[in-house]
Coordinates of C-alpha atoms and ligand atoms in Angstrom, one line a residue:
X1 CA 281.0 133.1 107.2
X2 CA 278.4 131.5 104.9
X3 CA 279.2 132.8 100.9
X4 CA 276.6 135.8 99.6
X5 CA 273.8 134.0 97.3
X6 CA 273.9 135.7 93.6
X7 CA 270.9 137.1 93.9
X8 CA 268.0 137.3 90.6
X9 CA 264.6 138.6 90.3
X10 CA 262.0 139.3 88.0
X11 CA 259.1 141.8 88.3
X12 CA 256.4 140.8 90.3
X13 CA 253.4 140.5 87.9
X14 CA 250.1 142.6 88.5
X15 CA 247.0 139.6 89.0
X16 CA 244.8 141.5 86.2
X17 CA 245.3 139.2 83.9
X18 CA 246.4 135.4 83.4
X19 CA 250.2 134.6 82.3
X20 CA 251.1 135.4 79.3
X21 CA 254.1 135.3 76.7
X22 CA 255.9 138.4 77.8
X23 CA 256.1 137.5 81.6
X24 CA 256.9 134.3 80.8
X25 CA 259.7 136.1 78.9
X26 CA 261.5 137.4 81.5
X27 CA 261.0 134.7 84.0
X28 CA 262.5 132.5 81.8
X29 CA 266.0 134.8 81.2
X30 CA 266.1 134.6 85.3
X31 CA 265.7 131.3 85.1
X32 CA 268.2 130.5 82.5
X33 CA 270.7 133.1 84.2
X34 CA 270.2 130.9 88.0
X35 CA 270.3 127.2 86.5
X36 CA 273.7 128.9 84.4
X37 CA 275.2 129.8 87.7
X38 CA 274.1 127.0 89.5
X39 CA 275.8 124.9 86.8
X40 CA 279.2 126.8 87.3
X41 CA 279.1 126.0 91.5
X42 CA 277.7 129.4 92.1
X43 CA 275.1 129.9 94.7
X44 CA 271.9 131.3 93.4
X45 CA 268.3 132.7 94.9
X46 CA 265.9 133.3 92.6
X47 CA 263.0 135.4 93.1
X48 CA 259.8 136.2 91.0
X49 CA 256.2 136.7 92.5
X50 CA 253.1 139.0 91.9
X51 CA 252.0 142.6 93.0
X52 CA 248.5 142.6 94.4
X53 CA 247.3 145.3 95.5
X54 CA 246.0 148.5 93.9
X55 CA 242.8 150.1 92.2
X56 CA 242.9 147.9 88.9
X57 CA 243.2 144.4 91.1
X58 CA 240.4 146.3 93.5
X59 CA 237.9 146.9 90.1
X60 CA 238.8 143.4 88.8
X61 CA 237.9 141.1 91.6
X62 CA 234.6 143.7 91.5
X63 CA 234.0 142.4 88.5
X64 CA 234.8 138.9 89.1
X65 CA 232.5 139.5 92.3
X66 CA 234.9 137.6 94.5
X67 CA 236.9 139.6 97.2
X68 CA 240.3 140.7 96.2
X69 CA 242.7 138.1 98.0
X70 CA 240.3 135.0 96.4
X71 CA 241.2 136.5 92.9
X72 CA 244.8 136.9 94.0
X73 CA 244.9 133.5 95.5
X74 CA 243.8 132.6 92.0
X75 CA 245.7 134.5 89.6
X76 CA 249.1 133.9 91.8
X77 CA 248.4 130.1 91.5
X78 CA 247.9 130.7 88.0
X79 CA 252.0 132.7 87.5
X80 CA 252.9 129.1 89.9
X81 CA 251.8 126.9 88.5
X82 CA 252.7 128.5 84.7
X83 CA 256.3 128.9 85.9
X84 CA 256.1 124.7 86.6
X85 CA 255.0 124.3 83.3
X86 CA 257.8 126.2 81.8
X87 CA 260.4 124.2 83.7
X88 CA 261.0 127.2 85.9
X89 CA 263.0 126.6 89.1
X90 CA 263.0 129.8 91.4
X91 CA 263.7 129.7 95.0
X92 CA 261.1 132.0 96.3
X93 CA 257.8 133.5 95.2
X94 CA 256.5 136.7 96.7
X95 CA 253.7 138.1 96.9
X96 CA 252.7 141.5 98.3
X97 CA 250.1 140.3 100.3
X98 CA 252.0 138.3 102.1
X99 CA 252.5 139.4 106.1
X100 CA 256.5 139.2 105.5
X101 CA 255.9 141.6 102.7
X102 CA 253.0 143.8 104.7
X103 CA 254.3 144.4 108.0
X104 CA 258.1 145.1 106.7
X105 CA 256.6 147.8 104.3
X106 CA 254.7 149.8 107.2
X107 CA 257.7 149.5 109.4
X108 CA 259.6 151.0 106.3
X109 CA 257.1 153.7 105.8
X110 CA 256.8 154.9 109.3
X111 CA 260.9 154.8 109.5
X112 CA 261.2 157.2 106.4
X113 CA 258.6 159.4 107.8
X114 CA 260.4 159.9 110.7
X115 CA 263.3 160.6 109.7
X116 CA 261.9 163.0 106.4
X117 CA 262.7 161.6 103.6
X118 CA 258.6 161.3 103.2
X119 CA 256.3 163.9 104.3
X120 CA 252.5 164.6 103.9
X121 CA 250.9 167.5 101.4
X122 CA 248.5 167.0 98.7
X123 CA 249.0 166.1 94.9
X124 CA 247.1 168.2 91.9
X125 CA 248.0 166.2 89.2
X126 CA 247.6 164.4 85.8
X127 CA 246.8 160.0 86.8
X128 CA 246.5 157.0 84.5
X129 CA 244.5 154.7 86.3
X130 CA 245.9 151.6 84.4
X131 CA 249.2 152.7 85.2
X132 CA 248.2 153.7 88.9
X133 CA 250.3 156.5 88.6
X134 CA 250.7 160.4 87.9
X135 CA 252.4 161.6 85.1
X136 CA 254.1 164.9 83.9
X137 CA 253.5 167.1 81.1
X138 CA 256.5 166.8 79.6
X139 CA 256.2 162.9 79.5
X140 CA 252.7 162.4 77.8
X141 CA 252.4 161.2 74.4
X142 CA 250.5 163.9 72.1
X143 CA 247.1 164.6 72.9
X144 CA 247.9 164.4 76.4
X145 CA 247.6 160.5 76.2
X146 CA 249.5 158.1 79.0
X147 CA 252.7 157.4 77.6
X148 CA 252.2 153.6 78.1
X149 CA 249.0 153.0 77.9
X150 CA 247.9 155.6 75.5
X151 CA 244.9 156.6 77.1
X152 CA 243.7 160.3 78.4
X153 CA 244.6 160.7 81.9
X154 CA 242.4 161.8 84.8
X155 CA 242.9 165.5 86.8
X156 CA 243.5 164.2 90.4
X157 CA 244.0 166.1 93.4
X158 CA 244.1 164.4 96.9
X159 CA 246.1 164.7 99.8
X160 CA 249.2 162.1 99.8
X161 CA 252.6 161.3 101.5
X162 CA 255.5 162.2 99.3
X163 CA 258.8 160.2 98.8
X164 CA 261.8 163.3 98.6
X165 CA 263.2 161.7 95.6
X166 CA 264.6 165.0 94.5
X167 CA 267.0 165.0 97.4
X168 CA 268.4 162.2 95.6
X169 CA 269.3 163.6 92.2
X170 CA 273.2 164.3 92.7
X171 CA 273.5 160.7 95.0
X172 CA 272.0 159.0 92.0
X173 CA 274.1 160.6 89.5
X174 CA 277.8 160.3 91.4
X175 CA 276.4 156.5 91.7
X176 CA 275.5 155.7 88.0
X177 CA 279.0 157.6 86.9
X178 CA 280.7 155.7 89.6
X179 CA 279.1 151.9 88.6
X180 CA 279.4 151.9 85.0
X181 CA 277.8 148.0 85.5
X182 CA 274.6 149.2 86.9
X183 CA 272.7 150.6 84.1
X184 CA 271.9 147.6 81.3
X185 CA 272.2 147.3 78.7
X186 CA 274.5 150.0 78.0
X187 CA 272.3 151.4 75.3
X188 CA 269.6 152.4 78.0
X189 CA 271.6 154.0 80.7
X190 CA 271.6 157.9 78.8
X191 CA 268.2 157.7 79.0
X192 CA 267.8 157.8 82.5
X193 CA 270.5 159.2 83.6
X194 CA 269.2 162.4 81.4
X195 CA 265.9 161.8 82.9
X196 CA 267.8 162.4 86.9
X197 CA 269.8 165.0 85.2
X198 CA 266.6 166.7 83.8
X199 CA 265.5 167.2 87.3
X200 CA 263.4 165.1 89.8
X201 CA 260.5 165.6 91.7
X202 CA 259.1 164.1 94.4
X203 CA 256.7 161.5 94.2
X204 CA 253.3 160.2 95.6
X205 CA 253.3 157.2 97.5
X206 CA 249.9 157.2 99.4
X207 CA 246.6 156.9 98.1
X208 CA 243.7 157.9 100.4
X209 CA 241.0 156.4 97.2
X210 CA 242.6 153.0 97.4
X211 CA 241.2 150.6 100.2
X212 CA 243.0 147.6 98.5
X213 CA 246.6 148.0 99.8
X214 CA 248.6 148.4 102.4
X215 CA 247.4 151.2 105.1
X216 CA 249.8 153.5 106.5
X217 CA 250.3 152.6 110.3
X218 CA 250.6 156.1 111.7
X219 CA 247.4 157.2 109.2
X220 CA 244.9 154.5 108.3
X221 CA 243.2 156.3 106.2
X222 CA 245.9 156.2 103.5
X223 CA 247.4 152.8 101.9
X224 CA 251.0 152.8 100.8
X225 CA 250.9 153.8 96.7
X226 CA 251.2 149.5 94.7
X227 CA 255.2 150.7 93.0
X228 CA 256.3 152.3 96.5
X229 CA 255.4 149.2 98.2
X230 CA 256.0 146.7 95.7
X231 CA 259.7 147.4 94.7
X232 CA 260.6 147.3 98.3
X233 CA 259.7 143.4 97.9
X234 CA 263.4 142.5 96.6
X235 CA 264.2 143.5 100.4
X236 CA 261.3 142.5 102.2
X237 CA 261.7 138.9 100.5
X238 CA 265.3 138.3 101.9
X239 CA 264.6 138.8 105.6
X240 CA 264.4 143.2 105.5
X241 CA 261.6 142.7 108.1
X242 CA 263.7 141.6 111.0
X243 CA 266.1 144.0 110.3
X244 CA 264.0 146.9 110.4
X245 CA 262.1 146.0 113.3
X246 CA 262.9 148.1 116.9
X247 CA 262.0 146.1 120.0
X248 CA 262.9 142.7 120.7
X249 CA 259.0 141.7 120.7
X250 CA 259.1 143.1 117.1
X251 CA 262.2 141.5 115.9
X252 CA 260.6 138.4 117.2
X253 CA 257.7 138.6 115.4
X254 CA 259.4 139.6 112.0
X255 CA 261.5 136.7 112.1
X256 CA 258.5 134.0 112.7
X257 CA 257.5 136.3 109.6
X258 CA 261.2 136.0 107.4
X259 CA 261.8 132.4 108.0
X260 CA 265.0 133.9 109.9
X261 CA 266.7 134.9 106.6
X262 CA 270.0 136.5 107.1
X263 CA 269.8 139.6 104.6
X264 CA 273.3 139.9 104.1
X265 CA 273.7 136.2 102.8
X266 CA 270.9 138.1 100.1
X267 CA 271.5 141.8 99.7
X268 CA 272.2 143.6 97.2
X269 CA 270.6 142.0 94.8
X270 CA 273.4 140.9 92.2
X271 CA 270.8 141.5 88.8
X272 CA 267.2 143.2 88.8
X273 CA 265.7 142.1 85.4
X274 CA 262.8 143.7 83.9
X275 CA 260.9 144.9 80.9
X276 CA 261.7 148.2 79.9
X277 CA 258.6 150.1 80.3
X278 CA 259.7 150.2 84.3
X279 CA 262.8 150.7 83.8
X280 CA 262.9 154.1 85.3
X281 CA 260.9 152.6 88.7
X282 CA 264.0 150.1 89.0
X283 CA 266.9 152.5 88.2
X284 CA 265.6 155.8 89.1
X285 CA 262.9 155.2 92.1
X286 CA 264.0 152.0 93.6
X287 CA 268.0 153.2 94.2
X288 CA 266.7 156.3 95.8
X289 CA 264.8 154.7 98.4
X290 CA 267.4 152.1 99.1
X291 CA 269.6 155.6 99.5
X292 CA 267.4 156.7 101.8
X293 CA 266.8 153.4 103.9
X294 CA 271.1 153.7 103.6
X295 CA 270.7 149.7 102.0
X296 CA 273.6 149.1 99.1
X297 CA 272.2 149.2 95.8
X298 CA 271.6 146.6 93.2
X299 CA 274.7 145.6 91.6
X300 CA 273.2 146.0 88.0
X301 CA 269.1 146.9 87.0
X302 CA 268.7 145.1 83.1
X303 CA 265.7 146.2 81.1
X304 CA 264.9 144.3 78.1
X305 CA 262.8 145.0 75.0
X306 CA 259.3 144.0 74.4
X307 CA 257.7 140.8 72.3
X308 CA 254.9 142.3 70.0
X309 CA 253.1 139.7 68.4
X310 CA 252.9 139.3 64.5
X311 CA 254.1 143.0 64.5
X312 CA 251.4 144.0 67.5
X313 CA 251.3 145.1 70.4
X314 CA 249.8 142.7 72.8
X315 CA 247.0 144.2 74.3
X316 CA 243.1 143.2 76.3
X317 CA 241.3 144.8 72.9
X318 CA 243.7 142.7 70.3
X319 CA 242.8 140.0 72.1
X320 CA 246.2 138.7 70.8
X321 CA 248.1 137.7 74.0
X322 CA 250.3 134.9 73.5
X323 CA 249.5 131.8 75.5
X324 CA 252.8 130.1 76.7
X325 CA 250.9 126.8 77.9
X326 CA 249.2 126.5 74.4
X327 CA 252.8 126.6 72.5
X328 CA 254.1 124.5 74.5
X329 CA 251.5 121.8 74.3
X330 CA 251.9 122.3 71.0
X331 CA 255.7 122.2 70.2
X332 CA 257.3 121.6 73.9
X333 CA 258.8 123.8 76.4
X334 CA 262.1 123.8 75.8
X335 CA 261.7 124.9 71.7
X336 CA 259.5 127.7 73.1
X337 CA 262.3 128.5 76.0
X338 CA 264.5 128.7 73.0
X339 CA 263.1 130.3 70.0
X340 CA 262.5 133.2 72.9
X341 CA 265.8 133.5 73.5
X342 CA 267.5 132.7 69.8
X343 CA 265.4 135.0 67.9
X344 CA 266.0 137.9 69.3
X345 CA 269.2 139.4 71.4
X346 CA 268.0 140.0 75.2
X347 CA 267.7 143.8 75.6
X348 CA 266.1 144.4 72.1
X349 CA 262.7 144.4 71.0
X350 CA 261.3 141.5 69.1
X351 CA 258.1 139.9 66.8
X352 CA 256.5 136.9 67.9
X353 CA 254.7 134.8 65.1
X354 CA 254.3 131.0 64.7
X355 CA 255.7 131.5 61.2
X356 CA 259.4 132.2 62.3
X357 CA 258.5 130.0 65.3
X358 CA 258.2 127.3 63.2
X359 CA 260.7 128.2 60.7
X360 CA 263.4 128.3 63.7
X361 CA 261.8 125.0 64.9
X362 CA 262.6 122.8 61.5
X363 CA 265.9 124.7 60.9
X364 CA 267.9 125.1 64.1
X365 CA 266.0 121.8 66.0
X366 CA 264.8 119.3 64.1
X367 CA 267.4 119.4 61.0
X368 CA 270.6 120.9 63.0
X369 CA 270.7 119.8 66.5
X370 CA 268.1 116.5 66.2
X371 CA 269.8 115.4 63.3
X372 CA 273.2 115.8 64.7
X373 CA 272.6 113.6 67.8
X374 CA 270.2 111.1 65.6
X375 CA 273.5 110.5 63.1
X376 CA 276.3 110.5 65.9
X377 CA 273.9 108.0 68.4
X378 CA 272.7 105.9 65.3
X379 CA 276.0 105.0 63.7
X380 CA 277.9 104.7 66.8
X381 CA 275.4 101.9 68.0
X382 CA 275.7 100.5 64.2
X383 CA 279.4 100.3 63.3
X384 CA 280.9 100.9 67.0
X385 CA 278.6 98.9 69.2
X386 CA 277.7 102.0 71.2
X387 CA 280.9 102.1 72.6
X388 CA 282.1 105.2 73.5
X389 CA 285.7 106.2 72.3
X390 CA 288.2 108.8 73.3
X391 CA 288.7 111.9 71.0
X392 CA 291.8 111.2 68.6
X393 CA 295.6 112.8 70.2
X394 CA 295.7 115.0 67.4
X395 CA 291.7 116.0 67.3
X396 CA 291.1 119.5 67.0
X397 CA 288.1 118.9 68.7
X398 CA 288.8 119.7 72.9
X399 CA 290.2 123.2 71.7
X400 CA 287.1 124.1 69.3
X401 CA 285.2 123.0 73.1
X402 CA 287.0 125.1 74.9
X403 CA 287.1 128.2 72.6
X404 CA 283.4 127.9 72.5
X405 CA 282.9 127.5 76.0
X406 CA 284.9 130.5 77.3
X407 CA 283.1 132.4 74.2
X408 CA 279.6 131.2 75.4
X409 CA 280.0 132.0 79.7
X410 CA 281.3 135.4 78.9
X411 CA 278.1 136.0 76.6
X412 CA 276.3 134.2 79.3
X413 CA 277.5 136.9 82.0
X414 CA 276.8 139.7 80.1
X415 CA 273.1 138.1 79.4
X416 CA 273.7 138.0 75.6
X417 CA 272.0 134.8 75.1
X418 CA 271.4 134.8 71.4
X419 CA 275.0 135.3 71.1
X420 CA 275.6 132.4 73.4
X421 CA 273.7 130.2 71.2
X422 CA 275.0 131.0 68.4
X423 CA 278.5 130.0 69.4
X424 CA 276.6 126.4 70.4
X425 CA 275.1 126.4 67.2
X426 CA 278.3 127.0 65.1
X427 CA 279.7 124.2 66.9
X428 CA 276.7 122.0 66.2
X429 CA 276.7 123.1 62.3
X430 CA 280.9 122.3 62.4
X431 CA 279.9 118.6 63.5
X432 CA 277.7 118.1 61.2
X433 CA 280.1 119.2 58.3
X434 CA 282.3 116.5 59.4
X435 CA 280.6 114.2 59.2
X436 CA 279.5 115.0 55.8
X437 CA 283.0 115.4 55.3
X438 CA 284.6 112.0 56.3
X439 CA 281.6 109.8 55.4
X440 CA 281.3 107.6 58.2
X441 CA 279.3 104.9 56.4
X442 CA 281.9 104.6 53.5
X443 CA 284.7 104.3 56.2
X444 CA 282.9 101.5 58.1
X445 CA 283.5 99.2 54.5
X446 CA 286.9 100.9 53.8
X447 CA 288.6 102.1 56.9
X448 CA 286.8 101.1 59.8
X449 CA 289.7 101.8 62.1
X450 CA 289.5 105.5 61.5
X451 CA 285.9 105.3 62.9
X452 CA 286.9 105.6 66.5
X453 CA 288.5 108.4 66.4
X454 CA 285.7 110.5 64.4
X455 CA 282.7 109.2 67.0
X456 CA 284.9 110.2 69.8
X457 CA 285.4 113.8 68.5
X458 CA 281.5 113.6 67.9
X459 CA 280.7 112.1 71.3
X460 CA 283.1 115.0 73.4
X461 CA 281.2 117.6 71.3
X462 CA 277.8 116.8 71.4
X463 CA 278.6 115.9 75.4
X464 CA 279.6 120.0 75.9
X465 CA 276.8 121.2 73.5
X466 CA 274.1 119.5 76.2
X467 CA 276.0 121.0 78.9
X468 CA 275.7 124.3 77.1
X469 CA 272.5 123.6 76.2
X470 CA 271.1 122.8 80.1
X471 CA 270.3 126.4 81.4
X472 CA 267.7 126.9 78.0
X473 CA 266.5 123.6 77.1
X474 CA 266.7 121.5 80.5
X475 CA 265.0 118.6 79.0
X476 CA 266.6 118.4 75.7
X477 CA 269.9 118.3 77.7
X478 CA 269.1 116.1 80.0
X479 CA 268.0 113.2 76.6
X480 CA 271.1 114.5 74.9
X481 CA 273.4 113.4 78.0
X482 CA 271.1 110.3 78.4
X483 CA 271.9 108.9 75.0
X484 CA 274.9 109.7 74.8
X485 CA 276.1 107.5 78.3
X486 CA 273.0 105.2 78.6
X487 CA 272.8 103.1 81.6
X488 CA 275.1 100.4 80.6
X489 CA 277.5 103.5 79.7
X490 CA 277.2 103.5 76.0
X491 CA 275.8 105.3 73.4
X492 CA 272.3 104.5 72.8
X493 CA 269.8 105.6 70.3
X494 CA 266.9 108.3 70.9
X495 CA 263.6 108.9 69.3
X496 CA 264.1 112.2 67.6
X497 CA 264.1 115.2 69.6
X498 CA 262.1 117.1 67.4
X499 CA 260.1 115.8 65.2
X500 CA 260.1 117.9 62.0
X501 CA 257.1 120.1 61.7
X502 CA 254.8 119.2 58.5
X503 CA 254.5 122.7 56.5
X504 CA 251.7 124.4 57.5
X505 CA 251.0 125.5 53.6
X506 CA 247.2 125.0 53.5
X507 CA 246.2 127.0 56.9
X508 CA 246.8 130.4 57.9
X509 CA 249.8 131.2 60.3
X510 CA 248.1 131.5 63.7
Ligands
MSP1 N1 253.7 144.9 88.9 C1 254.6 145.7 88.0 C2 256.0 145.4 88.4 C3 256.4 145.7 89.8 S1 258.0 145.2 90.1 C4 258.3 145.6 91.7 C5 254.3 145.3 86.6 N2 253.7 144.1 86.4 S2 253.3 143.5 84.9 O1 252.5 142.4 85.2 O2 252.7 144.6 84.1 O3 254.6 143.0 84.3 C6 255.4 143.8 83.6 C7 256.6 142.9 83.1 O4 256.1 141.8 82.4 C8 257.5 143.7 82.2 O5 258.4 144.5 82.8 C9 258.2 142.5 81.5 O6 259.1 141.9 82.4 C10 257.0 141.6 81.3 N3 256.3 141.9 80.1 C11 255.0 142.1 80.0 N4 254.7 142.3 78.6 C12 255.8 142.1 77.9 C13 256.0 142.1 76.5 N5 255.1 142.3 75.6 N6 257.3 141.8 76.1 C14 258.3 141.5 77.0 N7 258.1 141.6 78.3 C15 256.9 142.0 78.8 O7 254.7 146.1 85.7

């Protein structure tokens, strides 16, 4: 039997507005998880994509005066081809429009209704049109105001399916005490498990208001609610379709549909990664309806914290949304894939500003890592020919490698990248020590024969930092391992990697 794929996804990302810092954010942690894996032999599928549908995507393309799928052909090619630019390999890209995504969702819908675990009534109820959602009392902020948003909310009342989510409670709870792995980080699993434990209710997953969305097959005159329909994508993605379908005639036409995926080569999806503002949709919402479609659960659901921007919240008014394409034009790719992921531990919240951007830049790139690899390459080329020597018998070298690689993968499995990085960088900072320490160019007049065994040390170490460095910085990796075995297999030199940054005194911080 063919191996399970370690399955990764991101969130797919509403098409109101254009790419920005935050979805780039988490994007990047999937893709620095996969090409990890990849790197260790392990099999990986990626998926990210965007979530199309809904009243706010409906009002938008309004605006725009285009028809809703042109602006979602747009914005969609917008996340593509931003995820390029950011060096991001994922295997698949979803979106909810998609027939593969469409057709499996009605089959879903009309499957749960028939067996009650949704049934129709009608909904009274506080809404949030941003969010596209209802909320309770007890959740709003003061003054009534959407918790997320911060906005007043709208008194709704329509007719709608519901989802039984309460019959869920107790399933949820036995499973959360039962997968202690499930809930990351640690320090956000009370929440929700004291949210299930506070009581749930059911929730609304129709809309009869909403034209743009998926219509119900047994009732046209409703659409499937966007988060109903739009979590079941981590399924409908990896062949669900086919699986769900009745008659052969169906099946058939699911699988022209799938691509003939074979779910269980996909499902359950090893790590569901998100911001943690829908957390509760992914740990909460999304397990219960796998419960009810009897699919395994997710093997762990990570929320992460939020970037605010020079102490902000990003937000359409501020007008303060961080451009990923613009900082990396500016200062590359991979020292924006890594100042997101060194400044702040994954699962925390964190400030973005070009001052620490910067700061990070000089320190950590251009004067400890570019500087490293500029003295090892350079005075191996001038006093060793570029040769590339073995480390020294008695080096303590291949165990400080070793120590910091199994100290890096098990931060790498538990997604605490910062800490990951750090072990890389202590390494990088030890080299550098040394060779402040033993002087190379005062051996070369002295003691030349002691040189070998000093550049080999170097070499081995700055060979395993680009290895560690591969799943953050691809590129930077990639010169790193070219300079250090050019063609002819020897050392070679390298234009800096990064160029210190000139201070930026006389302007304001942008
Ligand atoms: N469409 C829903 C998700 C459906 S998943 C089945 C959605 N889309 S979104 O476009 O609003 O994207 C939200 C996600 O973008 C967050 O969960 C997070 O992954 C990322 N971020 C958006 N802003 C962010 C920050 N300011 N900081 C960090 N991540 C943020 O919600």
């Amino acid at each position: 039997m063919e191996t399970k794929k370690y399955y990764i996804t991101t969130p797919l990302y509403y098409i109101n507005a254009d790419p920005h810092i935050g979805h780039a954010y988490t994007t990047l942690a999937a893709d620095i998880l996969a090409r990890h894996l990849r790197a260790q032999g392990r099999q990986v599928h990626f998926l990210t994509g965007t979530d199309e549908h809904g009243a706010n995507i409906e009002k938008i393309a309004r605006e725009k005066k285009v028809g809703p799928q042109a602006w979602a052909d747009t914005i969609a090619a917008r996340f593509a081809a931003m995820w390029e630019l950011l060096d991001i390999r994922y295997d698949d890209f979803i979106r909810t429009t998609q027939p593969r995504h469409e057709e499996a969702v009605k089959l879903v819908f009309e499957n749960l209704l028939e067996q009650g675990d949704i049934y129709k009534g009608s909904y009274e109820g506080l809404y949030c049109y941003p969010c596209e959602n209802y909320w309770e009392e007890k959740d709003l902020k003061p003054g009534n105001l959407c918790p997320v948003h911060g906005k007043p909310l709208q008194s709704v009342k329509e007719d709608t399916y519901f989802f039984r989510l309460s019959k869920y409670e107790n399933a949820l709870l036995n499973y959360f005490e039962g997968h202690p792995e499930f809930l990351l980080p640690k320090n956000r699993s009370q929440e929700i498990i004291n949210f299930v434990k506070d009581g749930l209710q059911d929730v609304s997953v129709s809309r009869s208001k909403v034209a743009w969305g998926i219509p119900i097959r047994s009732d046209p005159s409703h659409t499937i609610y966007v988060w109903f329909e739009a979590l079941l994508n981590y399924a409908t993605a990896v062949g669900y379709g086919e699986r769900l379908a009745h008659s052969s005639e169906d099946k058939a036409a699911m699988r022209a549909l799938t691509g003939g995926l074979d779910m269980d080569r996909y499902w359950p999806a090893d790590y569901h990664l998100m911001g943690k503002e829908i957390y509760r949709f992914h740990a909460v919402i999304w397990p219960a309806m796998l419960l009810a479609l009897g699919l395994p659960l997710p093997r762990r659901v990570f929320a992460h914290g939020w970037w605010t921007v020079n102490g902000e919240k990003m937000s359409k008014s501020r007008g303060n949304f961080v451009d990923p394409a613009g900082m990396a034009a500016k200062y590359g790719v991979d020292a924006l894939r890594y100042f997101l992921f060194r400044e702040v531990p994954f699962g925390g919240d964190g400030d973005f500003s070009v001052a620490s951007f910067r700061q990070r830049y000089n320190s950590d790139l251009a004067n400890d890592l570019g500087n490293l690899l500029n003295r090892i390459t350079n005075m191996s080329v001038k006093y060793l020919g570029g040769t590339v020597p073995e480390p020294a018998q008695d080096s303590a070298m291949p165990a400080q490698i070793a120590e910091t690689d199994s100290a890096y993968n098990a931060h790498m499995q538990r997604l605490e990248f910062d800490m990951a990085l750090n072990r890389v960088w202590a390494l990088i900072s030890g080299m550098n020590r040394l060779i402040d320490r033993e002087q190379p160019w005062a051996k070369a007049k002295t003691e030349p024969e002691k040189l070998p065994a000093i550049f080999g040390d170097l070499a081995a170490g700055m060979l395993a930092v680009s290895g560690w460095l591969a799943p953050f910085m691809p590129g930077t990796a990639e010169k790193i391992r070219a300079s250090l075995r050019g063609p002819d297999g020897k050392i070679q030199v390298c234009p800096p990697l990064f160029p210190r940054l000139a201070d930026e005194a006389a302007g304001p911080a942008k």
